[in-house]
DNA sequence: ACAAATCGGTAACTATAGTTACGGATGTAA
DNA sequence: TTACATCCGTAACTATAGTTACCGATTTGT
């Protein structure tokens, strides 16, 4: 009785979180209920610091954080453990691995807090049920969208890091912001530390170079308020290596 | 009559190339014939240097090179045109954009030689036909696989470029090769120029650093023959920034 | 066998970026 | 308003990486 109550509470939680998760976007609540039944998903609960999935273990399905927070941790070539990302409820993990053909977890997933996660097996994700409910098609589209955007994001970051000079990276970034905002004056939405991390440079060096560009009349800025003053020079700067 | 012959010759060509394309992997020839009918794809032919698709134009579908060679060209932030990739027959383009939600070509596609390309509309890729032929499911799985592996490849490259020191990148690369081959002695399959491009460093600088590592007893190599002599030191080197 | 092309290593030099520590400006909390 | 924390800019220094040109070794083509 009490166990059944716990199970149905977890089911309610799964529904609530799934309805806000990109994997289940554009799926109406009734469709979602039917779909969740079809998906044959599993839920696991973990205590803080538990290892949810170990890298190299057999892959069972795409993970969704239902409660709490998890970190995805990878071992670099040197065997050093690096935090790849920290995920909160509604966020996915394992999505790049799900259809890659390599049936192992590529990274270790660790509970950052007490948490619950659900797993949706890859074959269920792309399968159809006897009822052929429309949720399945949307799920597939969502999965394709997730992977597409992931690839695009990675590609964008790679474009920045392929620029060897710091000035080139700064210029490319600001030109991108300018293109997005449509204006020569805009607010940066990262602090210096975050921008330095994003461009993979040292914060004091970033500051030095940005100030040089201001002194040369290319930019004008104060903290996160940014204005491009010499677009031609900025474009020249973005072209250098 | 002659036009019909040309059309059926092109159809034969499409079938032949499609059977070797990853998008149509694991699809039996009979399935493929039925599928190609369902897909409502288009074929375009172009002369050398023609613009096949202009960046920003409305996206119509994933492209497959049927004949010849095309280059995918992107404009960087500075407006400078950069060759992103050169594709030969059977290879795909536009696959990252197909389900990203942004309905425009993100890059320009140019005919490197006289060529033909086919376009498969995104909605046809994920759709089902009345016959629900099994080729559709495989197509979807293939598409998911292509995007997954693309993301994984980009992620791998990003891992290298996120290492700031040249020595760190070299070490990470060699440790990866060691892991792949299972041995401390292996052949590099890139020449120095290619390796320098891959690690995004200057060739003479790459040479200098590799030779220093050899002089320090970490490596032993002659041209593309490589041996790791001090694994611990190499791992230490891979950990630095 | 020989000439030409390609590849890889080197030197000398220039340029860039990282590091460490600090302090003023700004924001936040009491 | 004040104290504390955070953020950003700076200086002085060290370290690393890029550039240019060249040359010997190796490969390729005739």
Coordinates of C-alpha atoms (C1' of nucleotides) in Angstrom, one line a residue:
Chain A
X1 CA 0.0 0.0 0.0
X2 CA 2.7 2.4 1.1
X3 CA 5.0 1.0 -1.5
X4 CA 2.3 1.5 -4.1
X5 CA 1.9 5.0 -3.0
X6 CA 5.6 5.7 -3.4
X7 CA 5.5 4.1 -6.9
X8 CA 2.6 6.2 -8.0
X9 CA 4.3 9.3 -6.5
X10 CA 7.4 8.6 -8.5
X11 CA 5.2 8.1 -11.6
X12 CA 3.6 11.5 -11.0
X13 CA 7.1 13.0 -10.7
X14 CA 8.2 11.4 -13.9
X15 CA 5.2 12.8 -15.7
X16 CA 5.8 16.2 -14.3
X17 CA 9.5 16.3 -15.3
X18 CA 8.9 14.6 -18.6
X19 CA 6.5 17.3 -19.6
X20 CA 9.2 19.8 -19.3
X21 CA 12.0 17.8 -20.9
X22 CA 13.1 18.4 -24.4
X23 CA 12.9 14.7 -25.2
X24 CA 9.2 15.0 -24.7
X25 CA 8.6 18.4 -26.2
X26 CA 5.4 19.1 -28.2
X27 CA 3.7 16.0 -26.8
X28 CA 0.3 16.6 -25.3
X29 CA -0.3 15.4 -21.8
X30 CA -2.6 12.5 -22.8
X31 CA -0.2 11.4 -25.5
X32 CA 2.6 11.6 -22.9
X33 CA 0.7 9.3 -20.5
X34 CA 0.3 6.7 -23.2
X35 CA 3.8 7.1 -24.4
X36 CA 5.4 6.6 -21.0
X37 CA 3.5 3.3 -20.7
X38 CA 5.0 2.2 -24.1
X39 CA 8.5 3.3 -23.3
X40 CA 9.2 0.6 -20.6
X41 CA 11.5 3.0 -18.9
X42 CA 13.3 2.3 -15.6
X43 CA 13.8 4.6 -12.7
X44 CA 16.8 4.5 -10.3
X45 CA 17.3 6.4 -7.1
X46 CA 20.7 7.2 -5.8
X47 CA 22.3 8.9 -2.8
X48 CA 24.7 11.7 -3.0
X49 CA 28.1 10.6 -4.4
X50 CA 26.8 7.3 -5.7
X51 CA 28.0 6.3 -9.1
X52 CA 24.9 6.1 -11.3
X53 CA 26.7 4.8 -14.4
X54 CA 30.3 3.9 -14.8
X55 CA 32.1 4.7 -18.1
X56 CA 32.5 1.5 -20.1
X57 CA 29.5 -0.2 -18.6
X58 CA 26.8 -1.5 -20.9
X59 CA 24.6 1.2 -22.2
X60 CA 20.9 0.8 -21.3
X61 CA 19.2 3.9 -22.5
X62 CA 19.2 7.7 -22.5
X63 CA 19.0 9.1 -19.0
X64 CA 16.8 11.9 -17.8
X65 CA 17.3 13.5 -14.4
X66 CA 14.0 13.3 -12.5
X67 CA 15.1 14.6 -9.1
X68 CA 18.3 16.2 -7.9
X69 CA 21.5 16.9 -9.7
X70 CA 24.1 14.7 -11.4
X71 CA 27.5 15.3 -12.8
X72 CA 28.9 13.7 -16.0
X73 CA 32.5 13.0 -15.5
X74 CA 35.1 11.9 -18.1
X75 CA 38.5 10.6 -17.7
X76 CA 41.0 12.4 -20.0
X77 CA 43.8 10.7 -21.8
X78 CA 45.9 11.0 -18.7
X79 CA 43.4 9.2 -16.6
X80 CA 42.5 12.4 -14.8
X81 CA 38.8 12.8 -14.0
X82 CA 37.2 15.9 -15.4
X83 CA 33.7 17.2 -14.8
X84 CA 32.1 17.4 -18.2
X85 CA 28.8 18.8 -17.1
X86 CA 26.4 19.2 -14.2
X87 CA 22.8 18.4 -15.0
X88 CA 19.6 19.2 -13.1
X89 CA 16.1 17.8 -13.3
X90 CA 14.7 17.5 -16.8
X91 CA 18.1 17.3 -18.4
X92 CA 19.4 14.4 -20.5
X93 CA 22.6 12.4 -20.4
X94 CA 23.9 9.7 -22.7
X95 CA 22.1 11.1 -25.7
X96 CA 25.2 11.2 -27.9
X97 CA 25.9 7.6 -27.1
X98 CA 22.4 6.3 -27.7
X99 CA 22.7 5.7 -31.4
X100 CA 26.4 5.9 -32.0
X101 CA 26.8 2.1 -32.3
X102 CA 29.2 1.8 -29.3
X103 CA 27.0 0.2 -26.7
X104 CA 28.9 1.5 -23.7
X105 CA 28.6 4.5 -21.4
X106 CA 31.3 6.9 -22.6
X107 CA 31.4 8.8 -19.3
X108 CA 30.7 8.2 -15.6
X109 CA 27.6 9.7 -14.1
X110 CA 27.7 10.6 -10.5
X111 CA 24.9 11.8 -8.1
X112 CA 25.8 15.3 -7.0
X113 CA 22.8 15.2 -4.6
X114 CA 20.3 12.5 -3.7
X115 CA 18.6 12.0 -7.0
X116 CA 16.4 9.9 -9.3
X117 CA 17.0 9.3 -12.9
X118 CA 15.0 7.5 -15.6
X119 CA 16.4 5.5 -18.5
X120 CA 14.6 5.1 -21.8
X121 CA 16.1 2.2 -23.8
X122 CA 17.3 3.3 -27.3
X123 CA 15.2 0.7 -29.1
X124 CA 12.0 2.0 -27.3
X125 CA 12.9 5.5 -28.3
X126 CA 12.7 4.7 -32.0
X127 CA 10.2 1.9 -31.8
X128 CA 6.5 2.0 -32.5
X129 CA 3.9 0.4 -30.4
X130 CA 0.9 -1.5 -31.6
X131 CA -1.2 1.6 -31.2
X132 CA 1.2 3.6 -33.3
X133 CA 0.5 6.6 -31.0
X134 CA 1.7 9.9 -32.4
X135 CA 3.9 10.4 -29.4
X136 CA 6.5 8.1 -30.9
X137 CA 7.0 10.1 -34.0
X138 CA 7.4 13.3 -31.9
X139 CA 9.9 11.5 -29.7
X140 CA 12.0 10.6 -32.7
X141 CA 11.8 14.1 -34.0
X142 CA 12.8 15.5 -30.6
X143 CA 15.8 13.1 -30.4
X144 CA 16.9 14.1 -33.9
X145 CA 16.6 17.8 -32.8
X146 CA 18.6 17.2 -29.7
X147 CA 21.4 15.6 -31.5
X148 CA 21.4 18.1 -34.3
X149 CA 21.6 21.0 -31.9
X150 CA 24.3 19.3 -29.9
X151 CA 26.4 18.9 -33.0
X152 CA 25.8 22.5 -34.0
X153 CA 26.8 23.7 -30.5
X154 CA 30.0 21.6 -30.5
X155 CA 30.8 22.8 -34.0
X156 CA 30.4 26.5 -32.9
X157 CA 32.7 26.0 -30.0
X158 CA 35.2 24.2 -32.2
X159 CA 35.2 27.2 -34.6
X160 CA 36.3 29.5 -31.7
X161 CA 39.0 27.2 -30.5
X162 CA 40.3 26.7 -33.9
X163 CA 41.3 30.3 -34.0
X164 CA 44.8 30.4 -32.6
X165 CA 45.2 34.0 -31.5
X166 CA 43.4 35.4 -28.6
X167 CA 42.5 38.6 -30.5
X168 CA 41.0 36.5 -33.2
X169 CA 38.8 34.6 -30.8
X170 CA 37.6 37.8 -29.1
X171 CA 36.8 39.4 -32.4
X172 CA 34.9 36.3 -33.7
X173 CA 32.9 36.2 -30.5
X174 CA 32.0 39.8 -30.6
X175 CA 31.0 39.7 -34.3
X176 CA 28.8 36.7 -33.5
X177 CA 27.1 38.7 -30.7
X178 CA 26.7 41.6 -33.0
X179 CA 25.1 39.4 -35.6
X180 CA 22.8 38.0 -33.1
X181 CA 21.7 41.3 -31.6
X182 CA 21.7 43.2 -34.8
X183 CA 23.4 46.1 -33.1
X184 CA 26.9 47.4 -32.5
X185 CA 26.0 47.9 -28.9
X186 CA 25.0 45.0 -26.7
X187 CA 25.4 43.4 -23.3
X188 CA 27.6 40.4 -22.8
X189 CA 25.7 37.8 -20.8
X190 CA 28.9 36.2 -19.3
X191 CA 31.3 37.6 -16.8
X192 CA 35.0 37.7 -17.6
X193 CA 35.7 34.4 -16.0
X194 CA 32.9 32.7 -18.0
X195 CA 34.0 34.3 -21.2
X196 CA 37.6 33.3 -20.6
X197 CA 36.5 29.7 -20.0
X198 CA 34.3 29.8 -23.1
X199 CA 37.2 31.0 -25.3
X200 CA 39.6 28.8 -23.4
X201 CA 42.0 31.6 -22.4
X202 CA 43.3 33.0 -19.2
X203 CA 41.1 35.7 -17.6
X204 CA 43.9 38.3 -17.1
X205 CA 45.2 37.8 -20.6
X206 CA 41.6 38.2 -21.9
X207 CA 41.3 41.5 -20.0
X208 CA 44.7 42.7 -21.3
X209 CA 43.8 42.0 -24.9
X210 CA 40.2 43.5 -24.7
X211 CA 41.7 46.6 -23.1
X212 CA 44.3 46.9 -25.9
X213 CA 41.5 46.6 -28.4
X214 CA 39.7 49.4 -26.6
X215 CA 42.8 51.6 -26.5
X216 CA 43.1 51.1 -30.3
X217 CA 39.6 52.3 -30.8
X218 CA 38.2 49.0 -32.0
X219 CA 35.9 48.5 -29.0
X220 CA 34.4 50.5 -26.2
X221 CA 33.2 48.7 -23.1
X222 CA 32.7 48.9 -19.4
X223 CA 32.3 45.6 -17.7
X224 CA 29.6 43.7 -19.6
X225 CA 28.4 46.7 -21.7
X226 CA 30.0 46.4 -25.1
X227 CA 30.2 48.6 -28.2
X228 CA 31.9 47.9 -31.4
X229 CA 33.5 51.1 -32.7
X230 CA 35.5 49.9 -35.7
X231 CA 33.7 47.1 -37.4
X232 CA 36.3 46.8 -40.2
X233 CA 39.2 46.5 -37.8
X234 CA 37.2 43.9 -35.8
X235 CA 36.6 41.9 -38.9
X236 CA 40.3 42.1 -39.8
X237 CA 41.1 40.9 -36.3
X238 CA 38.8 38.0 -36.7
X239 CA 40.6 36.9 -39.8
X240 CA 43.9 36.5 -38.3
X241 CA 45.1 33.2 -36.8
Chain B
X1 CA 12.6 9.0 -75.2
X2 CA 16.2 10.1 -74.9
X3 CA 15.1 12.2 -71.9
X4 CA 13.5 9.2 -70.3
X5 CA 16.6 7.2 -70.8
X6 CA 18.6 9.9 -69.1
X7 CA 16.2 10.0 -66.2
X8 CA 16.3 6.2 -65.7
X9 CA 20.1 6.3 -66.0
X10 CA 20.1 8.9 -63.2
X11 CA 17.7 6.7 -61.2
X12 CA 20.1 3.8 -61.5
X13 CA 23.0 6.0 -60.4
X14 CA 21.0 7.2 -57.4
X15 CA 20.3 3.6 -56.4
X16 CA 23.9 2.6 -56.8
X17 CA 25.2 5.5 -54.7
X18 CA 22.4 5.2 -52.1
X19 CA 23.3 1.6 -51.5
X20 CA 26.7 2.7 -50.4
X21 CA 25.7 5.7 -48.4
X22 CA 25.4 5.7 -44.6
X23 CA 22.0 7.2 -44.7
X24 CA 20.8 4.0 -46.4
X25 CA 22.9 1.5 -44.5
X26 CA 21.4 -1.9 -43.7
X27 CA 18.6 -1.5 -46.2
X28 CA 18.2 -4.3 -48.5
X29 CA 18.1 -3.6 -52.3
X30 CA 14.3 -4.3 -52.6
X31 CA 13.6 -2.2 -49.5
X32 CA 15.8 0.6 -51.0
X33 CA 13.8 0.7 -54.2
X34 CA 10.5 1.0 -52.4
X35 CA 12.0 3.6 -50.0
X36 CA 13.4 5.8 -52.8
X37 CA 10.0 5.9 -54.3
X38 CA 8.5 7.0 -51.0
X39 CA 11.2 9.6 -50.3
X40 CA 10.1 12.0 -53.0
X41 CA 13.7 13.1 -53.4
X42 CA 15.0 15.6 -55.9
X43 CA 18.1 15.5 -58.0
X44 CA 20.0 18.5 -59.2
X45 CA 23.0 18.7 -61.6
X46 CA 25.6 21.4 -61.5
X47 CA 28.6 22.5 -63.4
X48 CA 32.0 23.1 -61.8
X49 CA 32.0 26.2 -59.5
X50 CA 28.2 26.4 -59.5
X51 CA 26.7 27.3 -56.2
X52 CA 24.5 24.4 -55.2
X53 CA 23.1 25.9 -52.0
X54 CA 23.7 29.3 -50.6
X55 CA 24.0 29.8 -46.9
X56 CA 20.9 31.3 -45.6
X57 CA 18.7 29.9 -48.3
X58 CA 15.6 27.9 -47.3
X59 CA 16.6 24.4 -46.3
X60 CA 15.0 21.7 -48.4
X61 CA 16.5 18.5 -47.3
X62 CA 19.6 16.5 -46.5
X63 CA 22.0 16.4 -49.5
X64 CA 23.8 13.3 -50.8
X65 CA 26.5 13.7 -53.4
X66 CA 25.6 11.3 -56.3
X67 CA 28.3 12.3 -58.8
X68 CA 31.4 14.4 -58.6
X69 CA 32.7 16.4 -55.6
X70 CA 31.3 19.3 -53.6
X71 CA 32.8 21.6 -51.1
X72 CA 31.0 22.9 -48.0
X73 CA 32.1 26.5 -47.4
X74 CA 31.3 28.6 -44.4
X75 CA 31.8 32.3 -43.9
X76 CA 33.6 33.0 -40.6
X77 CA 32.7 35.8 -38.3
X78 CA 34.8 38.1 -40.4
X79 CA 33.0 37.4 -43.6
X80 CA 35.9 35.3 -44.9
X81 CA 35.1 32.2 -46.7
X82 CA 36.5 29.0 -45.4
X83 CA 36.4 25.5 -46.9
X84 CA 34.7 23.4 -44.2
X85 CA 34.9 20.1 -46.0
X86 CA 35.1 18.5 -49.4
X87 CA 32.7 15.7 -50.1
X88 CA 32.7 12.9 -52.7
X89 CA 30.0 10.7 -53.9
X90 CA 27.9 8.9 -51.3
X91 CA 28.7 11.6 -48.7
X92 CA 26.1 13.7 -46.9
X93 CA 25.7 17.4 -46.4
X94 CA 23.2 19.4 -44.4
X95 CA 22.7 16.6 -41.9
X96 CA 23.3 18.7 -38.8
X97 CA 20.8 21.4 -40.0
X98 CA 18.1 19.0 -41.0
X99 CA 16.4 18.7 -37.5
X100 CA 17.9 21.6 -35.7
X101 CA 14.9 23.8 -36.0
X102 CA 16.6 26.5 -38.0
X103 CA 15.2 26.1 -41.5
X104 CA 18.1 27.6 -43.4
X105 CA 21.2 26.3 -45.0
X106 CA 24.0 27.1 -42.5
X107 CA 26.8 26.9 -45.1
X108 CA 27.3 27.3 -48.8
X109 CA 27.7 24.2 -51.0
X110 CA 29.8 24.6 -54.1
X111 CA 30.4 22.2 -57.0
X112 CA 34.0 21.3 -57.0
X113 CA 33.6 19.3 -60.2
X114 CA 30.6 18.8 -62.5
X115 CA 28.3 16.9 -60.2
X116 CA 24.8 15.7 -59.2
X117 CA 23.3 15.8 -55.8
X118 CA 20.1 14.4 -54.3
X119 CA 18.0 16.1 -51.6
X120 CA 15.8 14.1 -49.2
X121 CA 13.3 16.4 -47.5
X122 CA 13.5 16.2 -43.7
X123 CA 9.9 15.3 -43.2
X124 CA 10.2 12.4 -45.6
X125 CA 13.2 11.2 -43.8
X126 CA 11.2 10.7 -40.6
X127 CA 7.9 10.0 -42.1
X128 CA 6.1 6.7 -42.7
X129 CA 4.4 5.7 -45.9
X130 CA 1.1 4.0 -46.1
X131 CA 2.9 0.7 -46.6
X132 CA 5.0 1.3 -43.5
X133 CA 7.9 -0.3 -45.2
X134 CA 10.7 -1.2 -42.9
X135 CA 13.2 0.9 -44.8
X136 CA 11.8 4.0 -43.0
X137 CA 12.7 2.7 -39.6
X138 CA 16.2 1.9 -40.7
X139 CA 16.5 5.4 -42.3
X140 CA 15.6 7.0 -39.0
X141 CA 18.1 4.8 -37.1
X142 CA 20.7 5.7 -39.7
X143 CA 20.0 9.4 -39.3
X144 CA 20.3 9.1 -35.5
X145 CA 23.5 7.2 -35.9
X146 CA 25.0 9.8 -38.2
X147 CA 24.1 12.7 -35.9
X148 CA 25.4 10.8 -32.8
X149 CA 28.7 10.0 -34.4
X150 CA 29.0 13.5 -35.7
X151 CA 28.5 14.9 -32.2
X152 CA 31.0 12.4 -30.8
X153 CA 33.7 13.3 -33.4
X154 CA 33.2 17.0 -32.7
X155 CA 33.4 16.4 -29.0
X156 CA 36.7 14.5 -29.4
X157 CA 38.2 17.3 -31.5
X158 CA 37.1 19.8 -28.9
X159 CA 38.8 17.8 -26.2
X160 CA 42.1 18.2 -27.9
X161 CA 41.7 21.9 -28.7
X162 CA 40.6 22.6 -25.1
X163 CA 44.1 21.6 -24.0
X164 CA 46.1 24.9 -24.1
X165 CA 49.7 23.5 -24.2
X166 CA 51.1 21.9 -27.2
X167 CA 52.8 19.2 -25.2
X168 CA 49.5 18.5 -23.5
X169 CA 47.8 18.0 -26.9
X170 CA 50.6 15.8 -28.2
X171 CA 50.4 13.7 -25.1
X172 CA 46.7 13.3 -25.2
X173 CA 46.8 12.3 -28.8
X174 CA 49.5 9.7 -28.4
X175 CA 47.7 8.3 -25.3
X176 CA 44.6 8.0 -27.4
X177 CA 46.5 6.2 -30.2
X178 CA 48.0 3.9 -27.5
X179 CA 44.6 3.1 -26.1
X180 CA 43.3 2.3 -29.6
X181 CA 46.2 0.1 -30.6
X182 CA 46.6 -1.6 -27.3
X183 CA 50.4 -1.2 -27.7
X184 CA 53.1 1.2 -26.8
X185 CA 54.5 1.0 -30.3
X186 CA 52.3 2.1 -33.3
X187 CA 52.3 3.8 -36.6
X188 CA 50.8 7.3 -36.9
X189 CA 48.5 7.5 -39.9
X190 CA 49.0 11.2 -40.5
X191 CA 52.1 13.0 -41.7
X192 CA 53.4 15.9 -39.7
X193 CA 51.4 18.5 -41.6
X194 CA 48.2 16.6 -41.1
X195 CA 48.9 16.0 -37.4
X196 CA 49.7 19.7 -36.9
X197 CA 46.4 20.7 -38.6
X198 CA 44.5 18.2 -36.5
X199 CA 46.0 19.5 -33.2
X200 CA 45.7 23.1 -34.6
X201 CA 49.4 23.9 -34.1
X202 CA 52.3 25.0 -36.4
X203 CA 54.2 22.2 -38.0
X204 CA 57.7 23.3 -37.0
X205 CA 56.6 23.9 -33.4
X206 CA 55.0 20.4 -33.3
X207 CA 58.3 19.0 -34.5
X208 CA 60.3 20.9 -32.0
X209 CA 58.1 19.7 -29.1
X210 CA 58.0 16.1 -30.2
X211 CA 61.8 16.1 -30.5
X212 CA 62.1 17.6 -27.0
X213 CA 59.9 14.8 -25.7
X214 CA 62.1 12.3 -27.5
X215 CA 65.2 13.9 -26.0
X216 CA 63.7 13.6 -22.6
X217 CA 63.1 9.9 -23.0
X218 CA 59.3 10.1 -23.1
X219 CA 59.0 9.0 -26.7
X220 CA 61.0 7.4 -29.4
X221 CA 60.0 7.9 -33.0
X222 CA 61.3 8.1 -36.5
X223 CA 58.9 9.7 -39.0
X224 CA 55.5 7.9 -38.4
X225 CA 56.8 5.1 -36.3
X226 CA 56.1 5.9 -32.7
X227 CA 57.0 4.3 -29.4
X228 CA 56.0 5.5 -25.9
X229 CA 58.9 5.0 -23.6
X230 CA 57.7 6.7 -20.4
X231 CA 54.0 6.2 -20.0
X232 CA 53.9 7.9 -16.6
X233 CA 55.6 11.0 -17.9
X234 CA 53.3 11.1 -20.9
X235 CA 50.3 10.9 -18.7
X236 CA 51.7 13.8 -16.6
X237 CA 52.2 15.8 -19.8
X238 CA 48.6 15.1 -20.9
X239 CA 47.4 16.5 -17.5
X240 CA 49.0 19.9 -17.9
X241 CA 47.2 22.8 -19.5
Chain C
dA1 C1' 69.9 5.4 -61.7
dC2 C1' 68.8 9.9 -61.3
dA3 C1' 66.1 14.1 -60.8
dA4 C1' 62.4 16.3 -58.6
dA5 C1' 59.2 16.6 -55.0
dT6 C1' 57.9 15.9 -50.5
dC7 C1' 58.7 15.4 -45.7
dG8 C1' 60.5 16.4 -41.3
dG9 C1' 63.8 18.7 -38.3
dT10 C1' 66.2 22.9 -37.1
dA11 C1' 67.7 27.6 -35.9
dA12 C1' 67.0 32.2 -35.1
dC13 C1' 64.0 35.2 -34.3
dT14 C1' 59.4 37.5 -33.1
dA15 C1' 55.2 37.5 -30.9
dT16 C1' 51.8 35.9 -27.9
dA17 C1' 49.8 34.1 -23.9
dG18 C1' 50.0 32.3 -19.0
dT19 C1' 51.0 33.1 -14.2
dT20 C1' 50.9 35.4 -9.8
dA21 C1' 49.6 38.8 -6.9
dC22 C1' 47.4 42.8 -6.0
dG23 C1' 44.1 46.7 -5.7
dG24 C1' 40.2 49.6 -7.1
dA25 C1' 35.4 49.3 -8.6
dT26 C1' 31.2 47.3 -8.0
dG27 C1' 27.6 44.5 -6.0
dT28 C1' 25.5 42.3 -2.0
dA29 C1' 24.0 41.6 2.6
dA30 C1' 23.3 43.1 7.1
Chain D
dT1 C1' 25.7 53.1 5.7
dT2 C1' 29.2 49.8 6.2
dA3 C1' 31.5 45.5 5.7
dC4 C1' 32.5 41.9 2.9
dA5 C1' 32.6 39.5 -1.4
dT6 C1' 33.1 39.5 -6.1
dC7 C1' 34.7 41.2 -10.4
dC8 C1' 37.9 43.3 -13.5
dG9 C1' 42.1 45.4 -14.8
dT10 C1' 47.0 45.7 -14.2
dA11 C1' 52.0 44.9 -13.8
dA12 C1' 55.9 42.3 -13.9
dC13 C1' 57.5 38.4 -15.0
dT14 C1' 57.9 33.6 -17.2
dA15 C1' 56.9 30.4 -20.6
dT16 C1' 55.2 28.9 -24.8
dA17 C1' 54.2 29.0 -29.6
dG18 C1' 54.5 31.0 -34.3
dT19 C1' 57.2 32.4 -38.3
dT20 C1' 60.5 32.2 -41.9
dA21 C1' 63.9 30.0 -44.3
dC22 C1' 66.7 26.4 -45.0
dC23 C1' 68.6 21.7 -45.6
dG24 C1' 69.2 16.7 -45.3
dA25 C1' 66.5 12.5 -45.7
dT26 C1' 63.2 10.1 -48.0
dT27 C1' 59.9 9.1 -51.6
dT28 C1' 58.2 9.2 -56.2
dG29 C1' 58.3 9.3 -61.0
dT30 C1' 60.7 8.9 -65.3

